[in-house]
Amino acid sequence: MKTKISFLAMAFLLLTTFASAQSADTVGPSCRAKKQILLPLDKFPQNALTSWCWAATAQNVMAFHDKEIKQCTVVANVYKYVDEEPCCGGIATECWGQSGYPEWALTKFQFSFLHTWNTQRANKNLTWEEATEEICQNRPFISSLDLTYGDRHSVVVTGYSVDHGVRVYDPLANDYTYQSTADFFDGQSPEYERVRDTYNIQSSR
C-alpha cells in the first residue's frame, strides 16, 4: 500500500512539473512559439541622485516608440514647473526628489495604456503568456515592484526567453537582468513583489 501511495505521489509531482514546463513554454499567440524575443532599447538611465525611476521607465518606453524626451523635461511637465531649471539644472533641488507613477508621464505626453490596477483585471498582474504577447506585439511594458527593504521601483520589461524568463531593464542600475518565471510571475522572489504592470503602451498621436 505504501509503495502504491509513493508511486502516486511521484506521478503527481511529475505531472505538476510537466504542467509547469508546459505553462512556461506557452508564449503569446503572436510569438509563433519563438523561444526568445528581445526588443532593442536605447537605455536611458535614471538620473543620478533623483527619485525618477517612474520617469525613466516612461522615458525609455516613449523613446522606443519614437518620442524622445529628456527625463528632467518629463518630470518638469508632470509637476507643471513653469521653468525647467529646478529639474534640469546641475544643482540638486526639490524636483530631484519628486516621486510619481509612469502613467502620469505617459498621459502627459499623449500615450495610451492599460494597467493591472483597473477593475477589469481584478488587480491581477500580467501572466507569462500575456507578458510575452506584449513583447511580440513590439510593446515593452513597465512593471512596478515593491522591494523587500521598503521602497518601490519601476523597471521596463524588454524581452523574454523561455529558458531564462523575462528580460528587464533597470534604469537605476542601467543594465539588463533576467527575472525567472518563478520570481516574476509566481511571486517567489526574496527581493521584490511585483504589484502592477502598465502595458499596451502606444502613442495616441
PDB file of C-alpha atoms in Angstrom:
ATOM      1  CA  MET A   1       0.000   0.000   0.000  1.00  0.00           C
ATOM      2  CA  LYS A   2       2.847   2.385   0.907  1.00  0.00           C
ATOM      3  CA  THR A   3       4.516   1.592  -2.429  1.00  0.00           C
ATOM      4  CA  LYS A   4       1.333   2.452  -4.289  1.00  0.00           C
ATOM      5  CA  ILE A   5       0.963   5.755  -2.410  1.00  0.00           C
ATOM      6  CA  SER A   6       4.616   6.619  -3.089  1.00  0.00           C
ATOM      7  CA  PHE A   7       4.165   5.820  -6.778  1.00  0.00           C
ATOM      8  CA  LEU A   8       1.045   8.017  -6.993  1.00  0.00           C
ATOM      9  CA  ALA A   9       2.813  10.858  -5.191  1.00  0.00           C
ATOM     10  CA  MET A  10       5.747  10.622  -7.577  1.00  0.00           C
ATOM     11  CA  ALA A  11       3.418  10.552 -10.579  1.00  0.00           C
ATOM     12  CA  PHE A  12       1.630  13.645  -9.266  1.00  0.00           C
ATOM     13  CA  LEU A  13       4.934  15.512  -8.850  1.00  0.00           C
ATOM     14  CA  LEU A  14       5.991  14.585 -12.376  1.00  0.00           C
ATOM     15  CA  LEU A  15       2.675  15.798 -13.788  1.00  0.00           C
ATOM     16  CA  THR A  16       2.971  19.053 -11.843  1.00  0.00           C
ATOM     17  CA  THR A  17       6.500  19.600 -13.152  1.00  0.00           C
ATOM     18  CA  PHE A  18       5.361  18.814 -16.692  1.00  0.00           C
ATOM     19  CA  ALA A  19       2.425  21.229 -16.378  1.00  0.00           C
ATOM     20  CA  SER A  20       4.737  23.979 -15.137  1.00  0.00           C
ATOM     21  CA  ALA A  21       7.093  23.418 -18.027  1.00  0.00           C
ATOM     22  CA  GLN A  22       4.194  23.487 -20.471  1.00  0.00           C
ATOM     23  CA  SER A  23       2.957  26.729 -18.918  1.00  0.00           C
ATOM     24  CA  ALA A  24       6.375  28.378 -19.263  1.00  0.00           C
ATOM     25  CA  ASP A  25       6.544  27.299 -22.907  1.00  0.00           C
ATOM     26  CA  THR A  26       3.134  28.789 -23.748  1.00  0.00           C
ATOM     27  CA  VAL A  27       4.054  32.151 -25.197  1.00  0.00           C
ATOM     28  CA  GLY A  28       1.621  34.674 -26.669  1.00  0.00           C
ATOM     29  CA  PRO A  29      -0.083  33.787 -29.976  1.00  0.00           C
ATOM     30  CA  SER A  30       1.801  36.491 -31.901  1.00  0.00           C
ATOM     31  CA  CYS A  31       5.120  34.962 -30.815  1.00  0.00           C
ATOM     32  CA  ARG A  32       4.575  31.944 -33.057  1.00  0.00           C
ATOM     33  CA  ALA A  33       6.255  29.692 -30.492  1.00  0.00           C
ATOM     34  CA  LYS A  34       9.567  31.601 -30.651  1.00  0.00           C
ATOM     35  CA  LYS A  35      11.729  30.712 -27.676  1.00  0.00           C
ATOM     36  CA  GLN A  36      13.217  34.191 -27.325  1.00  0.00           C
ATOM     37  CA  ILE A  37      12.476  37.756 -28.415  1.00  0.00           C
ATOM     38  CA  LEU A  38      14.472  40.765 -27.207  1.00  0.00           C
ATOM     39  CA  LEU A  39      13.319  44.292 -28.049  1.00  0.00           C
ATOM     40  CA  PRO A  40      16.002  46.960 -28.584  1.00  0.00           C
ATOM     41  CA  LEU A  41      16.010  49.766 -26.047  1.00  0.00           C
ATOM     42  CA  ASP A  42      18.158  52.914 -26.124  1.00  0.00           C
ATOM     43  CA  LYS A  43      18.726  52.550 -22.354  1.00  0.00           C
ATOM     44  CA  PHE A  44      18.236  55.927 -20.711  1.00  0.00           C
ATOM     45  CA  PRO A  45      19.366  55.502 -17.088  1.00  0.00           C
ATOM     46  CA  GLN A  46      17.658  57.086 -14.110  1.00  0.00           C
ATOM     47  CA  ASN A  47      19.225  60.485 -13.481  1.00  0.00           C
ATOM     48  CA  ALA A  48      21.731  60.298 -10.642  1.00  0.00           C
ATOM     49  CA  LEU A  49      20.583  61.403  -7.171  1.00  0.00           C
ATOM     50  CA  THR A  50      16.920  61.520  -8.207  1.00  0.00           C
ATOM     51  CA  SER A  51      13.778  59.542  -7.365  1.00  0.00           C
ATOM     52  CA  TRP A  52      12.826  59.320 -11.019  1.00  0.00           C
ATOM     53  CA  CYS A  53      12.612  55.608 -11.834  1.00  0.00           C
ATOM     54  CA  TRP A  54       8.977  56.267 -12.787  1.00  0.00           C
ATOM     55  CA  ALA A  55      10.022  58.993 -15.253  1.00  0.00           C
ATOM     56  CA  ALA A  56      12.972  56.949 -16.541  1.00  0.00           C
ATOM     57  CA  THR A  57      10.833  53.942 -17.383  1.00  0.00           C
ATOM     58  CA  ALA A  58       8.284  56.149 -19.165  1.00  0.00           C
ATOM     59  CA  GLN A  59      11.116  57.939 -20.993  1.00  0.00           C
ATOM     60  CA  ASN A  60      12.542  54.631 -22.219  1.00  0.00           C
ATOM     61  CA  VAL A  61       9.228  53.298 -23.478  1.00  0.00           C
ATOM     62  CA  MET A  62       8.297  56.588 -25.162  1.00  0.00           C
ATOM     63  CA  ALA A  63      11.712  56.688 -26.863  1.00  0.00           C
ATOM     64  CA  PHE A  64      11.140  53.131 -28.093  1.00  0.00           C
ATOM     65  CA  HIS A  65       8.006  54.490 -29.776  1.00  0.00           C
ATOM     66  CA  ASP A  66       9.994  57.343 -31.377  1.00  0.00           C
ATOM     67  CA  LYS A  67       9.157  60.114 -28.912  1.00  0.00           C
ATOM     68  CA  GLU A  68      12.432  61.037 -27.235  1.00  0.00           C
ATOM     69  CA  ILE A  69      12.050  63.424 -24.282  1.00  0.00           C
ATOM     70  CA  LYS A  70      14.626  64.361 -21.655  1.00  0.00           C
ATOM     71  CA  GLN A  71      13.932  62.789 -18.288  1.00  0.00           C
ATOM     72  CA  CYS A  72      14.031  66.111 -16.447  1.00  0.00           C
ATOM     73  CA  THR A  73      11.573  67.531 -19.007  1.00  0.00           C
ATOM     74  CA  VAL A  74       9.224  64.641 -18.261  1.00  0.00           C
ATOM     75  CA  VAL A  75       9.283  65.473 -14.547  1.00  0.00           C
ATOM     76  CA  ALA A  76       9.018  69.234 -15.086  1.00  0.00           C
ATOM     77  CA  ASN A  77       5.934  68.756 -17.265  1.00  0.00           C
ATOM     78  CA  VAL A  78       4.238  66.304 -14.935  1.00  0.00           C
ATOM     79  CA  TYR A  79       4.752  68.630 -11.956  1.00  0.00           C
ATOM     80  CA  LYS A  80       3.930  71.742 -14.017  1.00  0.00           C
ATOM     81  CA  TYR A  81       7.132  73.654 -13.432  1.00  0.00           C
ATOM     82  CA  VAL A  82       6.990  76.906 -15.426  1.00  0.00           C
ATOM     83  CA  ASP A  83      10.786  76.829 -15.700  1.00  0.00           C
ATOM     84  CA  GLU A  84      12.603  73.503 -16.164  1.00  0.00           C
ATOM     85  CA  GLU A  85      15.730  74.738 -14.360  1.00  0.00           C
ATOM     86  CA  PRO A  86      14.872  73.172 -10.947  1.00  0.00           C
ATOM     87  CA  CYS A  87      14.581  69.799 -12.677  1.00  0.00           C
ATOM     88  CA  CYS A  88      17.177  70.133 -15.438  1.00  0.00           C
ATOM     89  CA  GLY A  89      19.862  72.218 -13.713  1.00  0.00           C
ATOM     90  CA  GLY A  90      23.083  70.833 -12.313  1.00  0.00           C
ATOM     91  CA  ILE A  91      22.262  71.533  -8.665  1.00  0.00           C
ATOM     92  CA  ALA A  92      20.009  69.221  -6.642  1.00  0.00           C
ATOM     93  CA  THR A  93      16.607  70.755  -5.868  1.00  0.00           C
ATOM     94  CA  GLU A  94      13.257  69.548  -4.515  1.00  0.00           C
ATOM     95  CA  CYS A  95      12.423  68.493  -8.069  1.00  0.00           C
ATOM     96  CA  TRP A  96      15.056  65.774  -7.930  1.00  0.00           C
ATOM     97  CA  GLY A  97      13.124  64.100  -5.132  1.00  0.00           C
ATOM     98  CA  GLN A  98       9.764  64.097  -6.906  1.00  0.00           C
ATOM     99  CA  SER A  99       8.351  60.585  -6.973  1.00  0.00           C
ATOM    100  CA  GLY A 100       5.467  59.504  -9.138  1.00  0.00           C
ATOM    101  CA  TYR A 101       3.963  56.938 -11.472  1.00  0.00           C
ATOM    102  CA  PRO A 102       4.949  56.235 -15.081  1.00  0.00           C
ATOM    103  CA  GLU A 103       1.280  56.589 -16.054  1.00  0.00           C
ATOM    104  CA  TRP A 104       1.447  60.295 -15.183  1.00  0.00           C
ATOM    105  CA  ALA A 105       4.224  60.810 -17.720  1.00  0.00           C
ATOM    106  CA  LEU A 106       2.575  58.650 -20.389  1.00  0.00           C
ATOM    107  CA  THR A 107      -0.679  60.568 -20.048  1.00  0.00           C
ATOM    108  CA  LYS A 108       1.114  63.923 -20.175  1.00  0.00           C
ATOM    109  CA  PHE A 109       2.787  63.051 -23.467  1.00  0.00           C
ATOM    110  CA  GLN A 110      -0.262  61.553 -25.183  1.00  0.00           C
ATOM    111  CA  PHE A 111       0.334  57.838 -24.748  1.00  0.00           C
ATOM    112  CA  SER A 112      -2.494  55.409 -24.155  1.00  0.00           C
ATOM    113  CA  PHE A 113      -2.040  52.403 -21.895  1.00  0.00           C
ATOM    114  CA  LEU A 114      -3.728  49.872 -19.671  1.00  0.00           C
ATOM    115  CA  HIS A 115      -2.666  48.879 -16.186  1.00  0.00           C
ATOM    116  CA  THR A 116      -3.425  45.996 -13.893  1.00  0.00           C
ATOM    117  CA  TRP A 117      -4.905  48.125 -11.127  1.00  0.00           C
ATOM    118  CA  ASN A 118      -8.048  48.681 -13.153  1.00  0.00           C
ATOM    119  CA  THR A 119     -11.224  46.832 -12.229  1.00  0.00           C
ATOM    120  CA  GLN A 120     -11.444  44.775 -15.390  1.00  0.00           C
ATOM    121  CA  ARG A 121      -8.443  42.683 -14.318  1.00  0.00           C
ATOM    122  CA  ALA A 122      -9.367  42.437 -10.635  1.00  0.00           C
ATOM    123  CA  ASN A 123      -5.864  43.670  -9.705  1.00  0.00           C
ATOM    124  CA  LYS A 124      -4.108  40.705 -11.300  1.00  0.00           C
ATOM    125  CA  ASN A 125      -0.724  41.135 -12.958  1.00  0.00           C
ATOM    126  CA  LEU A 126       0.021  40.036 -16.489  1.00  0.00           C
ATOM    127  CA  THR A 127       0.549  36.313 -16.895  1.00  0.00           C
ATOM    128  CA  TRP A 128       3.573  34.841 -18.673  1.00  0.00           C
ATOM    129  CA  GLU A 129       1.525  34.347 -21.840  1.00  0.00           C
ATOM    130  CA  GLU A 130       0.155  37.914 -21.715  1.00  0.00           C
ATOM    131  CA  ALA A 131       3.587  39.375 -20.999  1.00  0.00           C
ATOM    132  CA  THR A 132       5.201  37.551 -23.909  1.00  0.00           C
ATOM    133  CA  GLU A 133       2.347  38.670 -26.153  1.00  0.00           C
ATOM    134  CA  GLU A 134       3.134  42.301 -25.267  1.00  0.00           C
ATOM    135  CA  ILE A 135       6.739  41.758 -26.321  1.00  0.00           C
ATOM    136  CA  CYS A 136       5.719  40.016 -29.524  1.00  0.00           C
ATOM    137  CA  GLN A 137       3.408  42.918 -30.317  1.00  0.00           C
ATOM    138  CA  ASN A 138       6.511  45.155 -30.137  1.00  0.00           C
ATOM    139  CA  ARG A 139       5.397  46.768 -26.882  1.00  0.00           C
ATOM    140  CA  PRO A 140       7.822  46.885 -23.944  1.00  0.00           C
ATOM    141  CA  PHE A 141       5.890  47.379 -20.717  1.00  0.00           C
ATOM    142  CA  ILE A 142       6.538  48.754 -17.246  1.00  0.00           C
ATOM    143  CA  SER A 143       6.348  46.804 -14.000  1.00  0.00           C
ATOM    144  CA  SER A 144       6.177  48.318 -10.529  1.00  0.00           C
ATOM    145  CA  LEU A 145       7.966  46.393  -7.785  1.00  0.00           C
ATOM    146  CA  ASP A 146       7.675  46.597  -4.009  1.00  0.00           C
ATOM    147  CA  LEU A 147      11.220  45.971  -2.779  1.00  0.00           C
ATOM    148  CA  THR A 148      11.752  43.983   0.390  1.00  0.00           C
ATOM    149  CA  TYR A 149      13.656  46.822   2.090  1.00  0.00           C
ATOM    150  CA  GLY A 150      10.577  49.032   1.847  1.00  0.00           C
ATOM    151  CA  ASP A 151      10.911  51.086  -1.350  1.00  0.00           C
ATOM    152  CA  ARG A 152       9.077  50.888  -4.674  1.00  0.00           C
ATOM    153  CA  HIS A 153      10.813  50.724  -8.039  1.00  0.00           C
ATOM    154  CA  SER A 154       9.836  50.702 -11.721  1.00  0.00           C
ATOM    155  CA  VAL A 155      11.502  48.642 -14.448  1.00  0.00           C
ATOM    156  CA  VAL A 156      10.906  48.047 -18.154  1.00  0.00           C
ATOM    157  CA  VAL A 157      10.247  44.529 -19.457  1.00  0.00           C
ATOM    158  CA  THR A 158      12.001  44.368 -22.828  1.00  0.00           C
ATOM    159  CA  GLY A 159      12.005  40.732 -23.843  1.00  0.00           C
ATOM    160  CA  TYR A 160      11.650  37.114 -22.866  1.00  0.00           C
ATOM    161  CA  SER A 161      13.421  33.804 -23.052  1.00  0.00           C
ATOM    162  CA  VAL A 162      11.633  30.545 -22.422  1.00  0.00           C
ATOM    163  CA  ASP A 163      14.800  29.280 -20.714  1.00  0.00           C
ATOM    164  CA  HIS A 164      15.564  32.353 -18.587  1.00  0.00           C
ATOM    165  CA  GLY A 165      12.310  34.283 -18.009  1.00  0.00           C
ATOM    166  CA  VAL A 166      11.695  37.937 -18.834  1.00  0.00           C
ATOM    167  CA  ARG A 167      14.464  40.409 -19.629  1.00  0.00           C
ATOM    168  CA  VAL A 168      14.164  43.549 -17.515  1.00  0.00           C
ATOM    169  CA  TYR A 169      15.871  46.907 -17.912  1.00  0.00           C
ATOM    170  CA  ASP A 170      16.522  48.579 -14.555  1.00  0.00           C
ATOM    171  CA  PRO A 171      17.118  52.319 -15.129  1.00  0.00           C
ATOM    172  CA  LEU A 172      18.791  52.707 -11.726  1.00  0.00           C
ATOM    173  CA  ALA A 173      21.423  50.057 -12.471  1.00  0.00           C
ATOM    174  CA  ASN A 174      21.381  50.949 -16.190  1.00  0.00           C
ATOM    175  CA  ASP A 175      21.552  47.268 -17.035  1.00  0.00           C
ATOM    176  CA  TYR A 176      19.536  44.269 -18.161  1.00  0.00           C
ATOM    177  CA  THR A 177      18.779  41.273 -15.980  1.00  0.00           C
ATOM    178  CA  TYR A 178      16.668  38.175 -16.474  1.00  0.00           C
ATOM    179  CA  GLN A 179      13.945  37.502 -13.932  1.00  0.00           C
ATOM    180  CA  SER A 180      12.783  33.903 -13.721  1.00  0.00           C
ATOM    181  CA  THR A 181       9.153  32.986 -14.213  1.00  0.00           C
ATOM    182  CA  ALA A 182       9.070  31.741 -10.603  1.00  0.00           C
ATOM    183  CA  ASP A 183      10.277  35.084  -9.239  1.00  0.00           C
ATOM    184  CA  PHE A 184       8.439  37.430 -11.586  1.00  0.00           C
ATOM    185  CA  PHE A 185       5.161  35.625 -12.188  1.00  0.00           C
ATOM    186  CA  ASP A 186       4.757  33.318  -9.205  1.00  0.00           C
ATOM    187  CA  GLY A 187       5.877  35.769  -6.515  1.00  0.00           C
ATOM    188  CA  GLN A 188       8.818  33.702  -5.275  1.00  0.00           C
ATOM    189  CA  SER A 189      11.473  36.436  -5.383  1.00  0.00           C
ATOM    190  CA  PRO A 190      13.048  37.222  -1.978  1.00  0.00           C
ATOM    191  CA  GLU A 191      13.952  40.712  -3.261  1.00  0.00           C
ATOM    192  CA  TYR A 192      10.660  42.122  -4.551  1.00  0.00           C
ATOM    193  CA  GLU A 193       6.941  41.683  -5.128  1.00  0.00           C
ATOM    194  CA  ARG A 194       5.534  42.755  -8.496  1.00  0.00           C
ATOM    195  CA  VAL A 195       2.489  44.877  -7.699  1.00  0.00           C
ATOM    196  CA  ARG A 196       1.297  46.120 -11.084  1.00  0.00           C
ATOM    197  CA  ASP A 197       2.012  46.313 -14.807  1.00  0.00           C
ATOM    198  CA  THR A 198       1.472  49.201 -17.216  1.00  0.00           C
ATOM    199  CA  TYR A 199       1.041  47.671 -20.631  1.00  0.00           C
ATOM    200  CA  ASN A 200      -0.398  48.084 -24.130  1.00  0.00           C
ATOM    201  CA  ILE A 201       1.524  51.366 -24.242  1.00  0.00           C
ATOM    202  CA  GLN A 202       1.057  53.186 -27.524  1.00  0.00           C
ATOM    203  CA  SER A 203       1.331  56.742 -28.782  1.00  0.00           C
ATOM    204  CA  SER A 204      -2.055  58.400 -29.162  1.00  0.00           C
ATOM    205  CA  ARG A 205      -0.721  60.621 -31.947  1.00  0.00           C
TER     206      ARG A 205
END
